[in-house]
Each structure stands twice: as structure tokens, then as C-alpha cells.
Amino acid sequence: MLTILFDGIAYGMLLFILACGLTVTLGLMNFINLAHGAFAMAGGYITVIMMNRYGISFYWCLPAAFLVAAVIGLVLERTLYQWLYQAPHLDQVLFSIGIVFMAVAGTDYFMGGQQQLINLPPELSGRMEVMGVGVGRYRLFTIVLCALLAIALQLILSKTRFGSRLRAAVDDRRVAMGLGINVPVVFALTFAFGSGLAGLGGAMGAEILGLDPNFPLKFMIYFLIVVSVGGTSTVSGPFLAALLLGIADVAGKYYVPAIGPFVIYGLMIVMLIVRPNGLFARGGR
């Protein structure tokens, strides 16, 4: 049971890193970016190419995946996304869905449709026993790194000048610009940062989740579940939601494999009935 709990926490942490960029763009920027998984897939394939073709260390691949996905997000935000910030949500959904299918088709053409594998460093491979509990080394690494990223993200959004400017730009764009805030630059950096986090999550998830051209479609629903259950007003809500959903998904597939994939959806339904606006949403919203 403790091993399953540990694996569920690791899976939940990974879901949070993959989905927190969507939390930022959807919750703070009010933009529905269903192509978020495409940036995660980009980070995963960058890691595969660097490790398998050029023999670069896995530890260098993680920051590279973040930077490449962030640059791709910045370019797309400046050339395409910025024109849809004031568009109806349906237009945003259709546009981002189109980006997803283009990314899937392009990846399948250039990289092939087979599952991609990476070889982790020896110190991250295998399991170890901690007080009788089987602990995967890579999952422990994932938990520690994702926890640090979650704390850093919360501090950036709540304690820094940039976080204050971002919230001001979202609440009232005209007033923020009147106060001297460069709203387009703030939005561009925020979108790039969210895309970079997705790329980092994709790089870390290549070994746990698997990687193929259909990655954005397979995990899109998971990102949306984390954001909808956790809410978009805080980072803490999606973080707790990802942990709960990760543990429920791993435990369900282990104890009731016949209906294991349904457990996470059942939990989502219950949580949305109890807290329809998210775990930490204020009353009356």
C-alpha cells in the first residue's frame, strides 16, 4: 500500500508540472490553450533526440527541454496566440485544437509513430528499500524536483513584482497599461514560462508516461481534469488535485484493474459536485 501511495504521489507531481502551465494560461490569462500537451511533447522529443542521438546527459536535457519549449511558446504567442486573447473561448478552443493535430501530424512524419524510449542514468534507475517500502529512484527524483518547482511557482506568482503585474494585467488591461505595465511583454513571458514548464514535464514524463506522437491527445483530458478539479484561482488547488488524482489513478489500476481507468473520472465527478469552482475557490464565485 505504501509503495502504491509513493508511486501515486510521483505520478500526481508529474501531472501537476504538466498541467500547471495550463493553470497559468487558463486561470491567470483567461486563455483556453488545449495545445498545452503539444509543448509537453516537444520537451519529451527534445530529450529523446539529445540522449539517444547525441548521448547528452539526462540532467542537461531537462533545462534544454524547458528552454526549447519556452522559445516555441514565445514564438507562437507573438505570431499567433496574441491575436486571440480577446476572441471568444470557442475560437480559442478550435485554434488550439488545430495546433494539436498539426503537432501530432508533424511529429509522426519526422519522428515516426513508434514509442520512444530513454535510458535513465544509473543512479536514477531501479528501486531501493526504505523502511520496507519499495521506492523507485526516478520517482523519488521526480517528487523532489516537482515539489521544488511547485514552491518556486507559488512564490513567483504571489511574492514577486512580475506576479503582481501579471494579475493586474489580467484584471484590467487598460488600467495596467496606464500604470506603465507592458502588458504584451508580461503575457508573452507568462505564456513562454507555462510552455517551458510543459516541456520540462514532458521530458520528465517520457520514462513514466511514455512518448509517441499522440501524447497531446492522450493526456489532454488529464490536464483538463487537474485544472477543473483544482480550480484556476490558485496554484495550490491544482497541486492538491494532481496529487489526489495521481494516487487514485495508480491505486485504482492496481486494486480494481477491470475498472481502473474509470476511478479517476469518478473521483473527478464527485469532487466537482462537492466543489464545482475548484478546491480552494472562494464562496459565491
Tab-separated table of C-alpha atoms in Angstrom:
chain	number	residue	atom	x	y	z
A	1	MET	CA	0.000	0.000	0.000
A	2	LEU	CA	2.822	2.422	0.869
A	3	THR	CA	4.557	1.635	-2.411
A	4	ILE	CA	1.365	2.391	-4.325
A	5	LEU	CA	0.974	5.625	-2.350
A	6	PHE	CA	4.523	6.637	-3.199
A	7	ASP	CA	4.078	5.869	-6.910
A	8	GLY	CA	0.761	7.756	-6.886
A	9	ILE	CA	2.395	10.829	-5.364
A	10	ALA	CA	5.132	10.732	-8.003
A	11	TYR	CA	2.524	10.415	-10.759
A	12	GLY	CA	0.495	13.259	-9.266
A	13	MET	CA	3.552	15.514	-9.020
A	14	LEU	CA	4.289	14.857	-12.679
A	15	LEU	CA	0.680	15.635	-13.624
A	16	PHE	CA	0.942	18.930	-11.760
A	17	ILE	CA	4.093	20.036	-13.601
A	18	LEU	CA	2.488	19.057	-16.902
A	19	ALA	CA	-0.761	20.880	-16.112
A	20	CYS	CA	0.396	23.906	-14.106
A	21	GLY	CA	1.300	25.796	-17.278
A	22	LEU	CA	-2.305	25.362	-18.395
A	23	THR	CA	-3.376	26.611	-14.963
A	24	VAL	CA	-1.385	29.782	-15.558
A	25	THR	CA	-2.653	30.453	-19.079
A	26	LEU	CA	-6.241	29.478	-18.346
A	27	GLY	CA	-6.567	30.869	-14.831
A	28	LEU	CA	-4.408	33.982	-14.980
A	29	MET	CA	-4.528	34.848	-18.691
A	30	ASN	CA	-8.085	33.579	-19.337
A	31	PHE	CA	-6.939	31.776	-22.477
A	32	ILE	CA	-8.036	28.209	-23.229
A	33	ASN	CA	-4.920	26.591	-24.678
A	34	LEU	CA	-5.755	22.971	-25.431
A	35	ALA	CA	-2.453	22.702	-27.307
A	36	HIS	CA	-0.642	22.656	-23.982
A	37	GLY	CA	0.190	18.969	-24.428
A	38	ALA	CA	1.983	19.745	-27.693
A	39	PHE	CA	4.576	21.779	-25.788
A	40	ALA	CA	4.991	18.881	-23.357
A	41	MET	CA	5.515	16.532	-26.294
A	42	ALA	CA	8.131	18.913	-27.709
A	43	GLY	CA	10.084	18.743	-24.459
A	44	GLY	CA	9.886	14.960	-24.467
A	45	TYR	CA	11.178	14.639	-28.028
A	46	ILE	CA	13.976	17.123	-27.379
A	47	THR	CA	15.093	14.851	-24.542
A	48	VAL	CA	14.864	11.738	-26.728
A	49	ILE	CA	16.893	13.333	-29.543
A	50	MET	CA	19.580	14.732	-27.239
A	51	MET	CA	20.003	11.493	-25.294
A	52	ASN	CA	19.586	8.836	-27.972
A	53	ARG	CA	21.240	10.575	-30.925
A	54	TYR	CA	23.882	12.740	-29.300
A	55	GLY	CA	24.496	10.997	-25.978
A	56	ILE	CA	23.903	14.106	-23.878
A	57	SER	CA	23.313	13.598	-20.154
A	58	PHE	CA	19.716	13.426	-18.936
A	59	TYR	CA	20.424	16.224	-16.455
A	60	TRP	CA	21.303	18.615	-19.283
A	61	CYS	CA	18.259	17.533	-21.268
A	62	LEU	CA	15.831	18.824	-18.620
A	63	PRO	CA	16.808	22.521	-18.812
A	64	ALA	CA	17.142	22.189	-22.598
A	65	ALA	CA	13.576	20.846	-22.837
A	66	PHE	CA	12.345	23.771	-20.733
A	67	LEU	CA	14.159	26.359	-22.848
A	68	VAL	CA	13.202	24.902	-26.239
A	69	ALA	CA	9.522	24.564	-25.280
A	70	ALA	CA	9.582	28.108	-23.844
A	71	VAL	CA	11.069	29.503	-27.072
A	72	ILE	CA	8.475	27.656	-29.175
A	73	GLY	CA	5.728	29.011	-26.921
A	74	LEU	CA	7.131	32.543	-27.129
A	75	VAL	CA	7.300	32.437	-30.941
A	76	LEU	CA	3.763	31.087	-31.269
A	77	GLU	CA	2.449	33.581	-28.716
A	78	ARG	CA	3.947	36.548	-30.587
A	79	THR	CA	2.866	35.346	-34.027
A	80	LEU	CA	-0.484	33.604	-33.401
A	81	TYR	CA	-1.813	33.429	-29.867
A	82	GLN	CA	-1.743	37.146	-29.061
A	83	TRP	CA	-4.411	37.829	-31.685
A	84	LEU	CA	-6.870	35.542	-29.884
A	85	TYR	CA	-6.663	36.884	-26.318
A	86	GLN	CA	-9.874	38.864	-26.771
A	87	ALA	CA	-11.552	36.259	-29.002
A	88	PRO	CA	-14.470	34.084	-27.807
A	89	HIS	CA	-13.464	30.918	-25.990
A	90	LEU	CA	-14.825	28.758	-28.800
A	91	ASP	CA	-12.363	30.366	-31.220
A	92	GLN	CA	-9.530	29.718	-28.767
A	93	VAL	CA	-10.548	26.063	-28.418
A	94	LEU	CA	-10.777	25.481	-32.179
A	95	PHE	CA	-7.474	27.241	-32.820
A	96	SER	CA	-5.564	25.319	-30.151
A	97	ILE	CA	-7.118	22.008	-31.235
A	98	GLY	CA	-5.837	22.746	-34.729
A	99	ILE	CA	-2.345	23.301	-33.300
A	100	VAL	CA	-2.588	19.902	-31.573
A	101	PHE	CA	-3.418	18.000	-34.760
A	102	MET	CA	-0.691	19.825	-36.681
A	103	ALA	CA	1.819	18.915	-33.968
A	104	VAL	CA	0.703	15.271	-33.975
A	105	ALA	CA	0.949	15.005	-37.765
A	106	GLY	CA	4.322	16.773	-37.920
A	107	THR	CA	5.824	14.637	-35.159
A	108	ASP	CA	4.567	11.431	-36.761
A	109	TYR	CA	6.082	12.477	-40.102
A	110	PHE	CA	9.522	13.443	-38.807
A	111	MET	CA	9.935	11.079	-35.840
A	112	GLY	CA	7.708	8.131	-36.725
A	113	GLY	CA	4.774	6.719	-34.820
A	114	GLN	CA	6.644	4.296	-32.570
A	115	GLN	CA	7.000	4.616	-28.806
A	116	GLN	CA	10.129	6.489	-27.792
A	117	LEU	CA	12.368	5.180	-25.003
A	118	ILE	CA	15.139	6.774	-22.981
A	119	ASN	CA	17.826	5.234	-20.767
A	120	LEU	CA	17.961	6.901	-17.381
A	121	PRO	CA	21.293	7.454	-15.622
A	122	PRO	CA	22.307	4.503	-13.402
A	123	GLU	CA	21.745	6.478	-10.203
A	124	LEU	CA	18.097	7.090	-11.187
A	125	SER	CA	17.335	3.531	-12.326
A	126	GLY	CA	15.877	0.721	-10.254
A	127	ARG	CA	14.346	0.708	-6.806
A	128	MET	CA	15.571	0.825	-3.244
A	129	GLU	CA	14.097	-0.233	0.083
A	130	VAL	CA	13.289	2.470	2.623
A	131	MET	CA	11.852	1.019	5.872
A	132	GLY	CA	10.401	-1.900	3.947
A	133	VAL	CA	8.837	0.291	1.243
A	134	GLY	CA	9.908	-0.151	-2.368
A	135	VAL	CA	10.905	3.300	-3.619
A	136	GLY	CA	11.735	3.947	-7.251
A	137	ARG	CA	14.797	6.177	-7.517
A	138	TYR	CA	13.479	8.072	-10.524
A	139	ARG	CA	10.094	8.595	-8.889
A	140	LEU	CA	11.803	9.955	-5.788
A	141	PHE	CA	13.772	12.319	-8.010
A	142	THR	CA	10.504	13.363	-9.686
A	143	ILE	CA	8.804	14.071	-6.357
A	144	VAL	CA	11.668	16.225	-5.053
A	145	LEU	CA	12.127	18.219	-8.264
A	146	CYS	CA	8.401	18.783	-8.828
A	147	ALA	CA	7.893	19.862	-5.207
A	148	LEU	CA	10.649	22.465	-5.570
A	149	LEU	CA	9.129	23.712	-8.823
A	150	ALA	CA	5.676	23.986	-7.221
A	151	ILE	CA	7.064	26.066	-4.348
A	152	ALA	CA	9.015	28.293	-6.741
A	153	LEU	CA	5.947	28.830	-8.951
A	154	GLN	CA	3.776	29.780	-5.984
A	155	LEU	CA	6.389	32.279	-4.759
A	156	ILE	CA	6.815	33.803	-8.222
A	157	LEU	CA	3.092	34.379	-8.696
A	158	SER	CA	2.338	35.622	-5.181
A	159	LYS	CA	5.503	37.332	-3.911
A	160	THR	CA	7.231	38.933	-6.891
A	161	ARG	CA	6.665	42.153	-8.823
A	162	PHE	CA	6.174	40.140	-12.003
A	163	GLY	CA	3.344	38.150	-10.410
A	164	SER	CA	1.665	41.373	-9.308
A	165	ARG	CA	1.963	42.838	-12.796
A	166	LEU	CA	0.519	39.688	-14.323
A	167	ARG	CA	-2.523	39.727	-12.028
A	168	ALA	CA	-3.029	43.429	-12.700
A	169	ALA	CA	-2.799	42.914	-16.472
A	170	VAL	CA	-5.422	40.168	-16.327
A	171	ASP	CA	-7.815	42.042	-14.023
A	172	ASP	CA	-7.834	45.280	-16.058
A	173	ARG	CA	-5.631	45.562	-19.125
A	174	ARG	CA	-6.260	49.290	-19.736
A	175	VAL	CA	-5.530	50.335	-16.169
A	176	ALA	CA	-2.406	48.163	-16.074
A	177	MET	CA	-1.100	49.802	-19.255
A	178	GLY	CA	-1.959	53.212	-17.785
A	179	LEU	CA	0.238	52.372	-14.804
A	180	GLY	CA	3.161	51.684	-17.116
A	181	ILE	CA	2.951	47.889	-17.239
A	182	ASN	CA	3.965	46.452	-20.604
A	183	VAL	CA	1.073	44.015	-20.867
A	184	PRO	CA	2.128	42.294	-24.147
A	185	VAL	CA	5.572	41.541	-22.709
A	186	VAL	CA	4.076	40.233	-19.451
A	187	PHE	CA	1.705	37.946	-21.356
A	188	ALA	CA	4.464	36.745	-23.692
A	189	LEU	CA	6.795	35.864	-20.811
A	190	THR	CA	3.975	34.162	-18.907
A	191	PHE	CA	2.987	32.069	-21.916
A	192	ALA	CA	6.620	31.138	-22.565
A	193	PHE	CA	7.106	30.155	-18.917
A	194	GLY	CA	3.987	27.977	-18.950
A	195	SER	CA	5.114	26.335	-22.183
A	196	GLY	CA	8.563	25.735	-20.700
A	197	LEU	CA	7.044	24.013	-17.670
A	198	ALA	CA	5.058	21.791	-20.022
A	199	GLY	CA	8.249	20.931	-21.906
A	200	LEU	CA	10.003	20.094	-18.661
A	201	GLY	CA	7.091	17.882	-17.634
A	202	GLY	CA	7.194	16.136	-20.989
A	203	ALA	CA	10.918	15.478	-20.602
A	204	MET	CA	10.441	14.041	-17.118
A	205	GLY	CA	7.355	12.065	-18.141
A	206	ALA	CA	8.929	10.346	-21.138
A	207	GLU	CA	10.049	7.448	-18.956
A	208	ILE	CA	6.888	7.188	-16.787
A	209	LEU	CA	4.104	8.110	-19.212
A	210	GLY	CA	5.641	7.030	-22.485
A	211	LEU	CA	6.097	9.219	-25.544
A	212	ASP	CA	4.613	8.982	-29.021
A	213	PRO	CA	3.010	11.444	-31.487
A	214	ASN	CA	-0.429	11.023	-29.845
A	215	PHE	CA	0.857	12.260	-26.465
A	216	PRO	CA	-1.071	15.588	-26.593
A	217	LEU	CA	-4.350	13.816	-27.325
A	218	LYS	CA	-3.893	11.022	-24.770
A	219	PHE	CA	-3.124	13.327	-21.858
A	220	MET	CA	-5.208	16.375	-22.756
A	221	ILE	CA	-8.084	15.095	-20.621
A	222	TYR	CA	-5.745	14.615	-17.640
A	223	PHE	CA	-4.555	18.222	-17.855
A	224	LEU	CA	-8.135	19.454	-18.004
A	225	ILE	CA	-9.166	17.278	-15.049
A	226	VAL	CA	-6.361	18.678	-12.883
A	227	VAL	CA	-7.272	22.273	-13.773
A	228	SER	CA	-11.043	21.807	-13.444
A	229	VAL	CA	-10.862	19.975	-10.111
A	230	GLY	CA	-8.162	22.196	-8.632
A	231	GLY	CA	-9.577	25.448	-9.943
A	232	THR	CA	-7.725	28.246	-11.691
A	233	SER	CA	-7.640	30.903	-8.970
A	234	THR	CA	-4.595	29.465	-7.179
A	235	VAL	CA	-1.682	27.113	-7.774
A	236	SER	CA	-2.396	25.198	-4.563
A	237	GLY	CA	-5.700	23.830	-5.879
A	238	PRO	CA	-4.287	22.117	-8.998
A	239	PHE	CA	-1.337	20.875	-6.927
A	240	LEU	CA	-3.602	19.101	-4.417
A	241	ALA	CA	-5.918	17.921	-7.193
A	242	ALA	CA	-2.993	16.396	-9.111
A	243	LEU	CA	-1.836	14.535	-6.004
A	244	LEU	CA	-5.308	13.156	-5.261
A	245	LEU	CA	-5.924	12.156	-8.866
A	246	GLY	CA	-2.474	10.576	-9.223
A	247	ILE	CA	-2.914	8.447	-6.118
A	248	ALA	CA	-6.468	7.476	-7.109
A	249	ASP	CA	-5.397	6.523	-10.638
A	250	VAL	CA	-2.466	4.346	-9.522
A	251	ALA	CA	-4.458	2.693	-6.706
A	252	GLY	CA	-7.471	2.096	-8.941
A	253	LYS	CA	-5.436	0.407	-11.659
A	254	TYR	CA	-3.748	-1.804	-9.051
A	255	TYR	CA	-6.689	-2.836	-6.848
A	256	VAL	CA	-9.509	-2.858	-9.441
A	257	PRO	CA	-7.771	-3.242	-12.803
A	258	ALA	CA	-11.023	-4.068	-14.577
A	259	ILE	CA	-12.370	-0.564	-13.961
A	260	GLY	CA	-9.110	1.134	-13.003
A	261	PRO	CA	-9.159	3.843	-15.679
A	262	PHE	CA	-12.667	4.851	-14.566
A	263	VAL	CA	-11.598	5.656	-10.989
A	264	ILE	CA	-10.026	8.995	-11.852
A	265	TYR	CA	-13.177	10.094	-13.711
A	266	GLY	CA	-15.416	9.004	-10.867
A	267	LEU	CA	-13.311	10.976	-8.398
A	268	MET	CA	-13.456	13.994	-10.717
A	269	ILE	CA	-17.258	13.860	-10.818
A	270	VAL	CA	-17.529	13.637	-7.035
A	271	MET	CA	-15.094	16.495	-6.441
A	272	LEU	CA	-16.791	18.737	-8.975
A	273	ILE	CA	-20.170	18.102	-7.329
A	274	VAL	CA	-18.757	18.987	-3.907
A	275	ARG	CA	-16.518	21.875	-5.069
A	276	PRO	CA	-17.724	22.960	-8.531
A	277	ASN	CA	-15.457	26.038	-8.609
A	278	GLY	CA	-12.302	24.237	-7.537
A	279	LEU	CA	-10.827	23.030	-4.266
A	280	PHE	CA	-9.786	26.441	-2.955
A	281	ALA	CA	-12.259	28.684	-4.751
A	282	ARG	CA	-13.828	31.415	-2.673
A	283	GLY	CA	-17.509	31.072	-1.847
A	284	GLY	CA	-20.038	32.790	-4.029
A	285	ARG	CA	-17.877	32.847	-7.149
